[in-house]
mmCIF file of C-alpha atoms and ligand atoms in Angstrom:
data_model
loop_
_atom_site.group_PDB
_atom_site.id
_atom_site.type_symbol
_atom_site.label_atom_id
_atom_site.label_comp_id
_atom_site.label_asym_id
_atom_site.label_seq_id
_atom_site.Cartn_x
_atom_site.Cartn_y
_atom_site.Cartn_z
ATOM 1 C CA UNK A 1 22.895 11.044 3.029
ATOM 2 C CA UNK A 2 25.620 11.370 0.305
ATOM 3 C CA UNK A 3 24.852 12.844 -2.784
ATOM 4 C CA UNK A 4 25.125 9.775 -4.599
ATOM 5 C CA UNK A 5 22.482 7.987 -2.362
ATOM 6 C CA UNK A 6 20.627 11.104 -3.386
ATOM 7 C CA UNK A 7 21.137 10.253 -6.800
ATOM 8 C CA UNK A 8 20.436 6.949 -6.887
ATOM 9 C CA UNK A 9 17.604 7.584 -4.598
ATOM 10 C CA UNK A 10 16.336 9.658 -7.237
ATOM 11 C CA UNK A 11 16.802 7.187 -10.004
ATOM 12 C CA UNK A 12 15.419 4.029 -8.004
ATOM 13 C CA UNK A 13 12.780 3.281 -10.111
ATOM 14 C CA UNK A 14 14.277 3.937 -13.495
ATOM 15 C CA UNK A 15 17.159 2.304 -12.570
ATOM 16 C CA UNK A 16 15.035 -0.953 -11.252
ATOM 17 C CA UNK A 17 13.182 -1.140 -14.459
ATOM 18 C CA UNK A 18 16.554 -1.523 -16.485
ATOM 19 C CA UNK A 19 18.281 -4.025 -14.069
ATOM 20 C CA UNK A 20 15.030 -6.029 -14.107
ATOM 21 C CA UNK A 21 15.204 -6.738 -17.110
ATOM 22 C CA UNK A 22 19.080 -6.508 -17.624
ATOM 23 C CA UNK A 23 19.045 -9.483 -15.255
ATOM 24 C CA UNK A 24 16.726 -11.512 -17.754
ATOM 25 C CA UNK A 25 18.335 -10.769 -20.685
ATOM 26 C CA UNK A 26 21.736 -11.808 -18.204
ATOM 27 C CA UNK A 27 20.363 -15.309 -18.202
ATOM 28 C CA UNK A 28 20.065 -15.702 -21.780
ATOM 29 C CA UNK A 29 16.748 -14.576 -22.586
ATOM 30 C CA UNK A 30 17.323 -12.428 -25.597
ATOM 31 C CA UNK A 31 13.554 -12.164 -26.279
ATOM 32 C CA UNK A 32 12.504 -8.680 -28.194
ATOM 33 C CA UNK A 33 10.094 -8.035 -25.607
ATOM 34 C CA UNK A 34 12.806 -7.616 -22.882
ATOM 35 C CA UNK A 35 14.986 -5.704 -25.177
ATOM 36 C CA UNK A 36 11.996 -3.100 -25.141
ATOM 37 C CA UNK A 37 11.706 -2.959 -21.384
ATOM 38 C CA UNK A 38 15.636 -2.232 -21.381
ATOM 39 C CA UNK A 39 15.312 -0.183 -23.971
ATOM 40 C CA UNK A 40 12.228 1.654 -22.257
ATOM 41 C CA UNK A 41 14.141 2.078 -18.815
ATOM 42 C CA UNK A 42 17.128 3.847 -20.584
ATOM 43 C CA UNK A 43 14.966 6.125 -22.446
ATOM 44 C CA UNK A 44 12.877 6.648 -19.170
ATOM 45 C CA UNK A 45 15.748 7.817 -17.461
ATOM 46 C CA UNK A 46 17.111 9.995 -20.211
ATOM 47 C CA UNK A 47 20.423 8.325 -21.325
ATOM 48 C CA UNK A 48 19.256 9.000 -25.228
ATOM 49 C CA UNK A 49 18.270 6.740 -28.312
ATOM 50 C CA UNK A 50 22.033 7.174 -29.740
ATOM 51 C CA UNK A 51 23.447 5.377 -26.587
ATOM 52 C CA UNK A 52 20.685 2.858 -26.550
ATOM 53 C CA UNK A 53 20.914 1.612 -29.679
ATOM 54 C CA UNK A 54 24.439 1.746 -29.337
ATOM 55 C CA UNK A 55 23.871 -0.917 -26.348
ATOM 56 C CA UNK A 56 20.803 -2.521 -27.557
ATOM 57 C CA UNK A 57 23.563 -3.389 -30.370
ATOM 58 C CA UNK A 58 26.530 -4.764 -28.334
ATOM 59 C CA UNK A 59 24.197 -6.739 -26.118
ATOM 60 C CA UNK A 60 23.156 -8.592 -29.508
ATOM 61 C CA UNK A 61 26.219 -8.792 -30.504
ATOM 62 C CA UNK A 62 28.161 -9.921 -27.446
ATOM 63 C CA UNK A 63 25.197 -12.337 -26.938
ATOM 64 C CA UNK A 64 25.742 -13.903 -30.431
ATOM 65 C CA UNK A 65 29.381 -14.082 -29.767
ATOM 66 C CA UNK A 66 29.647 -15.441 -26.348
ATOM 67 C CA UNK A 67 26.411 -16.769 -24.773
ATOM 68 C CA UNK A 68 26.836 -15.660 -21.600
ATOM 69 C CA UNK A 69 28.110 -11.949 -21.446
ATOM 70 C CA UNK A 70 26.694 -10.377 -18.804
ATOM 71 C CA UNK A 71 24.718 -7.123 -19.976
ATOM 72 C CA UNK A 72 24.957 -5.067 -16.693
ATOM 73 C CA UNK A 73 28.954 -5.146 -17.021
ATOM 74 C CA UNK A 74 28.199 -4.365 -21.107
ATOM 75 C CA UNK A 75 26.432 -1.577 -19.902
ATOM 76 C CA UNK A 76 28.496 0.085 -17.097
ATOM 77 C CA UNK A 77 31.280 -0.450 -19.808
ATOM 78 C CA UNK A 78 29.375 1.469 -22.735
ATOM 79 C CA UNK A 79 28.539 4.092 -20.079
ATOM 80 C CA UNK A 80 32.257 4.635 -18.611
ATOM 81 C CA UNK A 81 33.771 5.046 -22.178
ATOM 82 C CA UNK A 82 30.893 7.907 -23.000
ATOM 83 C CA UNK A 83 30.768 9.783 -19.261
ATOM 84 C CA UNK A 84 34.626 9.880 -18.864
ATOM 85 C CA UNK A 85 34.934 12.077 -22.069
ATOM 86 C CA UNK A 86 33.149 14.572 -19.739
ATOM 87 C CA UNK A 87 35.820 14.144 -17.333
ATOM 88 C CA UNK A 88 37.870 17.438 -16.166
ATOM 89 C CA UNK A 89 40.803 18.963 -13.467
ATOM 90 C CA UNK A 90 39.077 20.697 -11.196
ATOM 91 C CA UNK A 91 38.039 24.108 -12.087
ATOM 92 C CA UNK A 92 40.675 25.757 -9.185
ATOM 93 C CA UNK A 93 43.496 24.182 -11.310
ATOM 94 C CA UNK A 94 42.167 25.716 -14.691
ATOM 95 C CA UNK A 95 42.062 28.865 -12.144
ATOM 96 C CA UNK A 96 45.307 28.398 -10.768
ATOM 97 C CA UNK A 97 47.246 27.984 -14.042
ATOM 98 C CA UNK A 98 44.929 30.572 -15.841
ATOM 99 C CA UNK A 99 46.011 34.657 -15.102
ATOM 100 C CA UNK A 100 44.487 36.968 -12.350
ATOM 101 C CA UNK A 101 41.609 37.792 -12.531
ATOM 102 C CA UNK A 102 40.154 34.336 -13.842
ATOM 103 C CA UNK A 103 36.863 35.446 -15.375
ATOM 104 C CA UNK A 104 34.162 33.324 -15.282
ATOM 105 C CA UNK A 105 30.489 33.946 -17.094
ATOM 106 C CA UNK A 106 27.211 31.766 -16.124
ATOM 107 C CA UNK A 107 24.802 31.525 -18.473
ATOM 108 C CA UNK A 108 21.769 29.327 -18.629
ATOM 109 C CA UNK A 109 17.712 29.770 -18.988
ATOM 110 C CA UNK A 110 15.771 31.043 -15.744
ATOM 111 C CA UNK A 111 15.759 29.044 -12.939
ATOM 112 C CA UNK A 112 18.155 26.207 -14.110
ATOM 113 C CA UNK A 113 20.555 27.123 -10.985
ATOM 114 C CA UNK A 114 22.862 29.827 -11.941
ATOM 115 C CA UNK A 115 22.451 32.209 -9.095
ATOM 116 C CA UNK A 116 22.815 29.222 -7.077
ATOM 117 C CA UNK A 117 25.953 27.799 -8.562
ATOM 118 C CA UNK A 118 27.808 30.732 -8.473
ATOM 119 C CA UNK A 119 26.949 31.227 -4.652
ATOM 120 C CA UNK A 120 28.084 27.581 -4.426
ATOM 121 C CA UNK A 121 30.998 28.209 -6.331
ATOM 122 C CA UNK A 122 32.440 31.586 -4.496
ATOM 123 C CA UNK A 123 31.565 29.368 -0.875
ATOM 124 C CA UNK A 124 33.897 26.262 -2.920
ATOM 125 C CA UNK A 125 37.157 29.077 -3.986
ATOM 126 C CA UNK A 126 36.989 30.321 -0.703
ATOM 127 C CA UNK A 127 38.186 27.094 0.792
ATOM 128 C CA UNK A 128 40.748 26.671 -1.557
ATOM 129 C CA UNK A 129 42.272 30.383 -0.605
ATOM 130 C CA UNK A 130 40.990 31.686 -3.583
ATOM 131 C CA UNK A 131 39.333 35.108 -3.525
ATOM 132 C CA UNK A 132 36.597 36.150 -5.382
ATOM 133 C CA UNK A 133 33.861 38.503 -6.014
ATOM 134 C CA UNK A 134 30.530 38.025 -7.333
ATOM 135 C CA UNK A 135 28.947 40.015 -10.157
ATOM 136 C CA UNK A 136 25.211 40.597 -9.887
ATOM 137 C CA UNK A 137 24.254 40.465 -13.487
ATOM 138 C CA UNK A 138 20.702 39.558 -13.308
ATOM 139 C CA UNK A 139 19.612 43.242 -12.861
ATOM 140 C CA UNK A 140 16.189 42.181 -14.386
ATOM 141 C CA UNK A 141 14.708 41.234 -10.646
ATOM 142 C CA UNK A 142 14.917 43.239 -8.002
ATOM 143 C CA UNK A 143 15.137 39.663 -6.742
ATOM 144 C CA UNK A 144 17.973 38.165 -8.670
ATOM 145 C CA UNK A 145 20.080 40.808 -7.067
ATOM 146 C CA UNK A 146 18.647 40.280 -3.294
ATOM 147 C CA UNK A 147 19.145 36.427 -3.570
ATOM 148 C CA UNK A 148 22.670 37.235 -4.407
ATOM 149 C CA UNK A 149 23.370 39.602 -2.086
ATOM 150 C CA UNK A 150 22.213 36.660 0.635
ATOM 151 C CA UNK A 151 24.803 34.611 -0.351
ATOM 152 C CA UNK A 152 27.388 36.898 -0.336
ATOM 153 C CA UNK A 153 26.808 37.779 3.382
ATOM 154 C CA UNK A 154 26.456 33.933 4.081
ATOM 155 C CA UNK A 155 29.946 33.487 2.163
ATOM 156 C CA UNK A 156 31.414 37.116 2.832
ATOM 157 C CA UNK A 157 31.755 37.455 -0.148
ATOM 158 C CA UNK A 158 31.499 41.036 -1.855
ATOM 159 C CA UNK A 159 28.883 41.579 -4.399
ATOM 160 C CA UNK A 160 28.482 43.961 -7.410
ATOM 161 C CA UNK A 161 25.743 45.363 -7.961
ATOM 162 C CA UNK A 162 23.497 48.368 -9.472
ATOM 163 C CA UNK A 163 20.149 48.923 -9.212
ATOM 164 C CA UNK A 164 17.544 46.768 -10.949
ATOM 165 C CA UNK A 165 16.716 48.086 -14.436
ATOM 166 C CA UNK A 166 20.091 49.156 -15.227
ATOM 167 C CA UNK A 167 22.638 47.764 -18.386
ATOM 168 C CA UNK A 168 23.677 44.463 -17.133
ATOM 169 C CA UNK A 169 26.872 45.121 -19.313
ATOM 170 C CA UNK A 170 27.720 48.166 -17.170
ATOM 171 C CA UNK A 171 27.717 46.107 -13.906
ATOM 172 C CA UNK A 172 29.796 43.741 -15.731
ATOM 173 C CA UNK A 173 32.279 46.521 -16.649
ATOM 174 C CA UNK A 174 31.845 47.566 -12.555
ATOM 175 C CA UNK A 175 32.723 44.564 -11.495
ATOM 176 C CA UNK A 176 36.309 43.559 -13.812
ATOM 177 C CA UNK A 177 37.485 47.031 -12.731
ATOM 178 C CA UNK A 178 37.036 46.307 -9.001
ATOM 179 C CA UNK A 179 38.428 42.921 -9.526
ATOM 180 C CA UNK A 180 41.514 44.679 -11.032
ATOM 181 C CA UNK A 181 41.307 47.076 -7.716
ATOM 182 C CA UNK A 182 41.116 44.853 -5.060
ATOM 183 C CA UNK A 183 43.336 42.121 -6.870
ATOM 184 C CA UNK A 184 40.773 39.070 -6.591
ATOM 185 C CA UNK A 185 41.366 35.481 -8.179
ATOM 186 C CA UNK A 186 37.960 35.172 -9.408
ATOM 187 C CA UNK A 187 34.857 37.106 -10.638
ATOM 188 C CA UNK A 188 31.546 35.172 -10.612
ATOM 189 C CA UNK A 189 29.359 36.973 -13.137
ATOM 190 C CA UNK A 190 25.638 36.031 -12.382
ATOM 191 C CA UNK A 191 23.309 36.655 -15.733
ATOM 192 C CA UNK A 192 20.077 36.695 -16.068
ATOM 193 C CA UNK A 193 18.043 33.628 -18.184
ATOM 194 C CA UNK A 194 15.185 35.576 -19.261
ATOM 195 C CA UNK A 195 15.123 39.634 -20.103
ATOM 196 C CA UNK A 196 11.389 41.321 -19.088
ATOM 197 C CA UNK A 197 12.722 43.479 -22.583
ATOM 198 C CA UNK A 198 12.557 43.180 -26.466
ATOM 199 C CA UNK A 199 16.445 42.534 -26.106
ATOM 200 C CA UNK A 200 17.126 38.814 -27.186
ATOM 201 C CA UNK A 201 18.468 37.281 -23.921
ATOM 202 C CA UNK A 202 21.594 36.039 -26.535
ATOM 203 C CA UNK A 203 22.312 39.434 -28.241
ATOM 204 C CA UNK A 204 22.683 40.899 -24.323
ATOM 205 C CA UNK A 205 25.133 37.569 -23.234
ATOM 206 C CA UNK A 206 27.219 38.811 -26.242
ATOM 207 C CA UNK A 207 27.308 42.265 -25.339
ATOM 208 C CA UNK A 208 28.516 41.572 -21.908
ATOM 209 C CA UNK A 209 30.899 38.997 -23.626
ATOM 210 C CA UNK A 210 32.095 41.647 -25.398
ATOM 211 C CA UNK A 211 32.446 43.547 -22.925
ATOM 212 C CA UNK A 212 34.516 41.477 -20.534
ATOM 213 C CA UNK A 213 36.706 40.723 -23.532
ATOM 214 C CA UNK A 214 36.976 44.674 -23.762
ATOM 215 C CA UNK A 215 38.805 45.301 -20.361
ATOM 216 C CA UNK A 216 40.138 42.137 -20.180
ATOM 217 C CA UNK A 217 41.465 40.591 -23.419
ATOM 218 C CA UNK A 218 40.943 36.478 -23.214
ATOM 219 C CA UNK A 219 38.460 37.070 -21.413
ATOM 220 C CA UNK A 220 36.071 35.169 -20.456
ATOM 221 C CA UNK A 221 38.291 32.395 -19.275
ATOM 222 C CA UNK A 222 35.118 29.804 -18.595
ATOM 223 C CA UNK A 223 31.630 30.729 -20.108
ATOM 224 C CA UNK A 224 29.913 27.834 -17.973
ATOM 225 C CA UNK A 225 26.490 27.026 -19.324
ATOM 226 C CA UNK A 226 23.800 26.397 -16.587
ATOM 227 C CA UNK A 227 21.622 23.302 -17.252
ATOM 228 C CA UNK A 228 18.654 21.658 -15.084
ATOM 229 C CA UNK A 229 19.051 17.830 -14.689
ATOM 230 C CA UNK A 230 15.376 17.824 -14.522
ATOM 231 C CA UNK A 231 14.300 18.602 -17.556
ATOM 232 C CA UNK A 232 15.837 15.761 -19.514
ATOM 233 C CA UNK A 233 16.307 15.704 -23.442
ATOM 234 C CA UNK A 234 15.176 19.694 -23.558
ATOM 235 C CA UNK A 235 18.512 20.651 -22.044
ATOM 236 C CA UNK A 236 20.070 19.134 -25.142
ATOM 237 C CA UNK A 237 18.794 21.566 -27.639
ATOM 238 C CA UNK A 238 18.949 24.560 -25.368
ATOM 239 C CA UNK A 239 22.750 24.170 -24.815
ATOM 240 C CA UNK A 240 23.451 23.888 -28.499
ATOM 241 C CA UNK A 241 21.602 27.243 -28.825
ATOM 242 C CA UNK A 242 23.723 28.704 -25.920
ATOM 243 C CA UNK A 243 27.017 27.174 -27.302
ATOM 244 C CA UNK A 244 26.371 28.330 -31.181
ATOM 245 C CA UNK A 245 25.244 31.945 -29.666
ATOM 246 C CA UNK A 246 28.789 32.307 -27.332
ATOM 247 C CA UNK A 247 30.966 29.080 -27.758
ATOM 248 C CA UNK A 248 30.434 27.416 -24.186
ATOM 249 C CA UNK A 249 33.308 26.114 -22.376
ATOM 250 C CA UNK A 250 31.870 24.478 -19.875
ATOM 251 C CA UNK A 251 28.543 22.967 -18.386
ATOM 252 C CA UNK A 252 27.281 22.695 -14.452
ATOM 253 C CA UNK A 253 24.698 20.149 -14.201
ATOM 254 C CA UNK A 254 21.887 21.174 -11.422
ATOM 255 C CA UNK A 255 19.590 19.149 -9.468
ATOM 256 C CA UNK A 256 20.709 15.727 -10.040
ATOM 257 C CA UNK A 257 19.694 15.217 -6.517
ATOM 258 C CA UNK A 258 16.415 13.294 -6.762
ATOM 259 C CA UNK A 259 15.537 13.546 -10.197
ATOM 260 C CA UNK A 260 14.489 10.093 -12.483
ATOM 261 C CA UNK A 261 16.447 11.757 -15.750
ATOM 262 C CA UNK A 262 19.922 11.578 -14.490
ATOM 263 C CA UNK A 263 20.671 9.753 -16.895
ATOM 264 C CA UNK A 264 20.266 12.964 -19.386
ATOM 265 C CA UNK A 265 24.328 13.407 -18.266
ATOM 266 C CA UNK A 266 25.388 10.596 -21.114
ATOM 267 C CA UNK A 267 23.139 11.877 -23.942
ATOM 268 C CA UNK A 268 24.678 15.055 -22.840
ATOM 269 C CA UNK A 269 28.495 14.291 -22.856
ATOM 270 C CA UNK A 270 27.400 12.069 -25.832
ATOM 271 C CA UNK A 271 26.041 14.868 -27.634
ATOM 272 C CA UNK A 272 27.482 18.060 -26.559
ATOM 273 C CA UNK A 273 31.526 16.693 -25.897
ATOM 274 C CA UNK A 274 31.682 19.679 -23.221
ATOM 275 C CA UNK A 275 33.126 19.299 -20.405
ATOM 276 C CA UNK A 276 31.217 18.952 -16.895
ATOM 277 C CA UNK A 277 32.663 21.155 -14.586
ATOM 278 C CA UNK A 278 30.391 20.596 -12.079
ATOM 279 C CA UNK A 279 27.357 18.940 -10.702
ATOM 280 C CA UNK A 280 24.970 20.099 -8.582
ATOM 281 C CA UNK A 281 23.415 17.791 -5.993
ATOM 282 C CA UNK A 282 21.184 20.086 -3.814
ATOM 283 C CA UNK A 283 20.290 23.259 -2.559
ATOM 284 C CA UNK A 284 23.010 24.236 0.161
ATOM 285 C CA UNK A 285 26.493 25.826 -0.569
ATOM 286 C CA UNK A 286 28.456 22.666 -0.664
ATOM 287 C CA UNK A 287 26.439 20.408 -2.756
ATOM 288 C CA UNK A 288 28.599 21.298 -5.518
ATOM 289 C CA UNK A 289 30.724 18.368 -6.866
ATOM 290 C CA UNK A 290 32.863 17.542 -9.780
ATOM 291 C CA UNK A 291 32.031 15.259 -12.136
ATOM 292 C CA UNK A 292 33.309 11.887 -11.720
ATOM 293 C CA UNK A 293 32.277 9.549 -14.245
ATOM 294 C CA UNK A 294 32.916 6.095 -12.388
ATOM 295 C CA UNK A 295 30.874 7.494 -9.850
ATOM 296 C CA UNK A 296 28.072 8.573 -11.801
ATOM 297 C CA UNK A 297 27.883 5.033 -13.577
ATOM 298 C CA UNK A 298 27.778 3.664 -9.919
ATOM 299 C CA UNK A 299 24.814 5.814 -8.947
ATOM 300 C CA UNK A 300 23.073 5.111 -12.585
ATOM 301 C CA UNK A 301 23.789 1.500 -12.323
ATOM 302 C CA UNK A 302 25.396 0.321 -9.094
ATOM 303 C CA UNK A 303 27.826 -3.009 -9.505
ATOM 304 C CA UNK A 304 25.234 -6.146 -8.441
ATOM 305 C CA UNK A 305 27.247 -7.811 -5.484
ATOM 306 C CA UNK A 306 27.239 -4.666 -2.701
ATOM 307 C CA UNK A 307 30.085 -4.181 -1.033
ATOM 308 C CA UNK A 308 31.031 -6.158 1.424
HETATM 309 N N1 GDP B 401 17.722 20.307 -5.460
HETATM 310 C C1 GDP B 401 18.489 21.214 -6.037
HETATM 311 N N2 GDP B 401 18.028 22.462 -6.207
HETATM 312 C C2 GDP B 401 18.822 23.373 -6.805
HETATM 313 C C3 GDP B 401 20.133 23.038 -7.262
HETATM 314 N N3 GDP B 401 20.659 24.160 -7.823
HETATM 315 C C4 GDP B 401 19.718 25.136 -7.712
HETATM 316 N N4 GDP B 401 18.613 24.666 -7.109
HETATM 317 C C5 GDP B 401 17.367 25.383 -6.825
HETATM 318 O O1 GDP B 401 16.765 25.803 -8.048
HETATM 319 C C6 GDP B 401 16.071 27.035 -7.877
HETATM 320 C C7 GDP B 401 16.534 28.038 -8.927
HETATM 321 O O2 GDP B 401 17.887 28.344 -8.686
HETATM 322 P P1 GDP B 401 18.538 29.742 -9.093
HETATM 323 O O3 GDP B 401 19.979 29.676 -8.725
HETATM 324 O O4 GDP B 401 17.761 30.874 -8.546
HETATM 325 O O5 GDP B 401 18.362 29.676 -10.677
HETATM 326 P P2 GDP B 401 18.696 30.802 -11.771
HETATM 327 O O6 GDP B 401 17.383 31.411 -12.161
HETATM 328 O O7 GDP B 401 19.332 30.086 -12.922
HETATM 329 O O8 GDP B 401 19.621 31.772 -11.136
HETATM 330 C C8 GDP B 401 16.348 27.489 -6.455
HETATM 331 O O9 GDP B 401 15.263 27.145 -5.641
HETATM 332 C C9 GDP B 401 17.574 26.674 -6.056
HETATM 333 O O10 GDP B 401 17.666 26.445 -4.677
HETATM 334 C C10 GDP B 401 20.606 21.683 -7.062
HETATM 335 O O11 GDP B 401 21.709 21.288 -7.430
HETATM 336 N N5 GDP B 401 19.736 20.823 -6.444
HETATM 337 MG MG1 MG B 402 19.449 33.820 -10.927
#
């Protein structure tokens, strides 16, 4: 199954609510009642009230004017012009053009997908020829560092690492001076989301910010902020907390593989105007993608005639 079956697999019954009654309002029936199912659907799934009402207004409009406009096409319209502002070149051309070593930070809550993402994303540069080297700086878990060191024998790629317990900042440092060394394209730098200490979790990202920008000054060249598909509107306010605290750059989107609040990604690019770097669309190495906005509208709300 592609990913985008996945996705709109995952949004099937969000996404039949709103062409239900899409389809109504389609034939004319501007009744309140249906504008509150459509409204209900879109808020279901996560889009936000600021694009609804945005579309709850041109379908009134457009109605008034013409009659007959067809609200599905209003829709995938209103959509396109908000998700393709979150439109970017691939991350190995930002690499490519950027200097040696490209530096890149994850940062995100616990469990949104960081670990994961960066294993994806070292398995992703490989195939492009680029080399890379992954930073273990989660070195709250004994865990965090064990999951990493998986994928790094899955990808060959080398890890970084001290034992658990130790300055996350000082594995940081560890790992810019053996990218220097061994003359690598990219270093993954894994963080952790929560700290078992009395350290904020933001005061330690800036450290090792600082840090990076220490040895290497520019540096960090993307600080890509980590967020869960899942967990809808939340993701919203913990990104602007992320982004005030160390001026994001970028934003991976995780497990928009069978979730019902994909359509969290417009009231994010809507809200946010990050870039999305990436999306991720399951568990394995390559379900990494980029984000392609036509595409997503397709999978949110697929054109009515199927192809032929
Ligand atoms: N379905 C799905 N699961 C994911 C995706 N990305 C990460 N996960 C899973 O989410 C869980 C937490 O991921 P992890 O990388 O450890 O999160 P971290 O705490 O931010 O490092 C793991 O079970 C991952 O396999 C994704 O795109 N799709
Ligand atoms: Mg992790």
């Amino acid at each position: 199954m592609s990913w985008i079956q996945r996705l709109q697999g995952g949004l099937a019954k969000t996404r039949q609510t709103i062409q239900k009654s899409l389809r109504r309002l389609g034939q004319g029936h501007l009744d309140p009642v249906l504008l509150e199912d459509v409204e209900a659907g879109l808020l279901q799934a996560d889009v936000g009230v600021r694009t609804v009402e945005q579309f709850l207004q041109m379908v009134k409009d457009q109605t008034r004017l013409f009659n007959a406009t067809d609200p599905v096409t209003v829709l995938q319209t209103l959509l396109m012009d908000i998700l393709r502002k979150g439109e970017t070149e691939p991350l190995e051309q930002l690499i490519r053009q950027g200097p040696r070593p490209f530096i890149l930070l994850t940062v995100g809550i616990n469990g949104v997908g960081k670990t994961t993402t960066v294993a994806k994303l070292g398995h992703r540069f490989s195939q492009h020829g680029l080399t890379t080297l992954f930073v273990a700086g989660d070195t709250f878990r004994a865990a965090a560092i064990e999951q990493l060191d998986i994928w790094g024998k899955r990808t060959g790629i080398e890890v970084i690492k001290h034992k658990q317990g130790s300055d996350p900042a000082a594995v940081v440092f560890d790992g810019i001076v053996a990218a220097k060394t061994r003359n690598v394209d990219v270093v993954l730098i894994d963080t952790a989301g929560r700290l078992h200490t009395k350290i904020n979790l933001m005061d330690e990202l800036k450290k090792i910010k600082r840090i990076i920008a220490r040895e290497m000054p520019g540096a960090p060249h993307e600080i890509l902020l980590v967020l869960d598909g899942t967990l809808g509107q939340n993701t919203i306010a913990q990104a602007r907390q992320f982004h005030e605290a160390l001026g994001v750059t970028g934003l991976a989107l995780t497990k928009l593989d069978g979730t019902s609040r994909g359509g969290v990604v417009v009231a994010i690019v809507d809200e946010l105007k990050l870039p999305i770097r990436l999306i991720g669309v399951g568990e394995g190495e390559a379900d990494l993608q980029d984000f392609n906005a036509s595409a997503f509208v397709e999978a949110l709300l697929p054109t009515a005639t199927p192809p032929a």
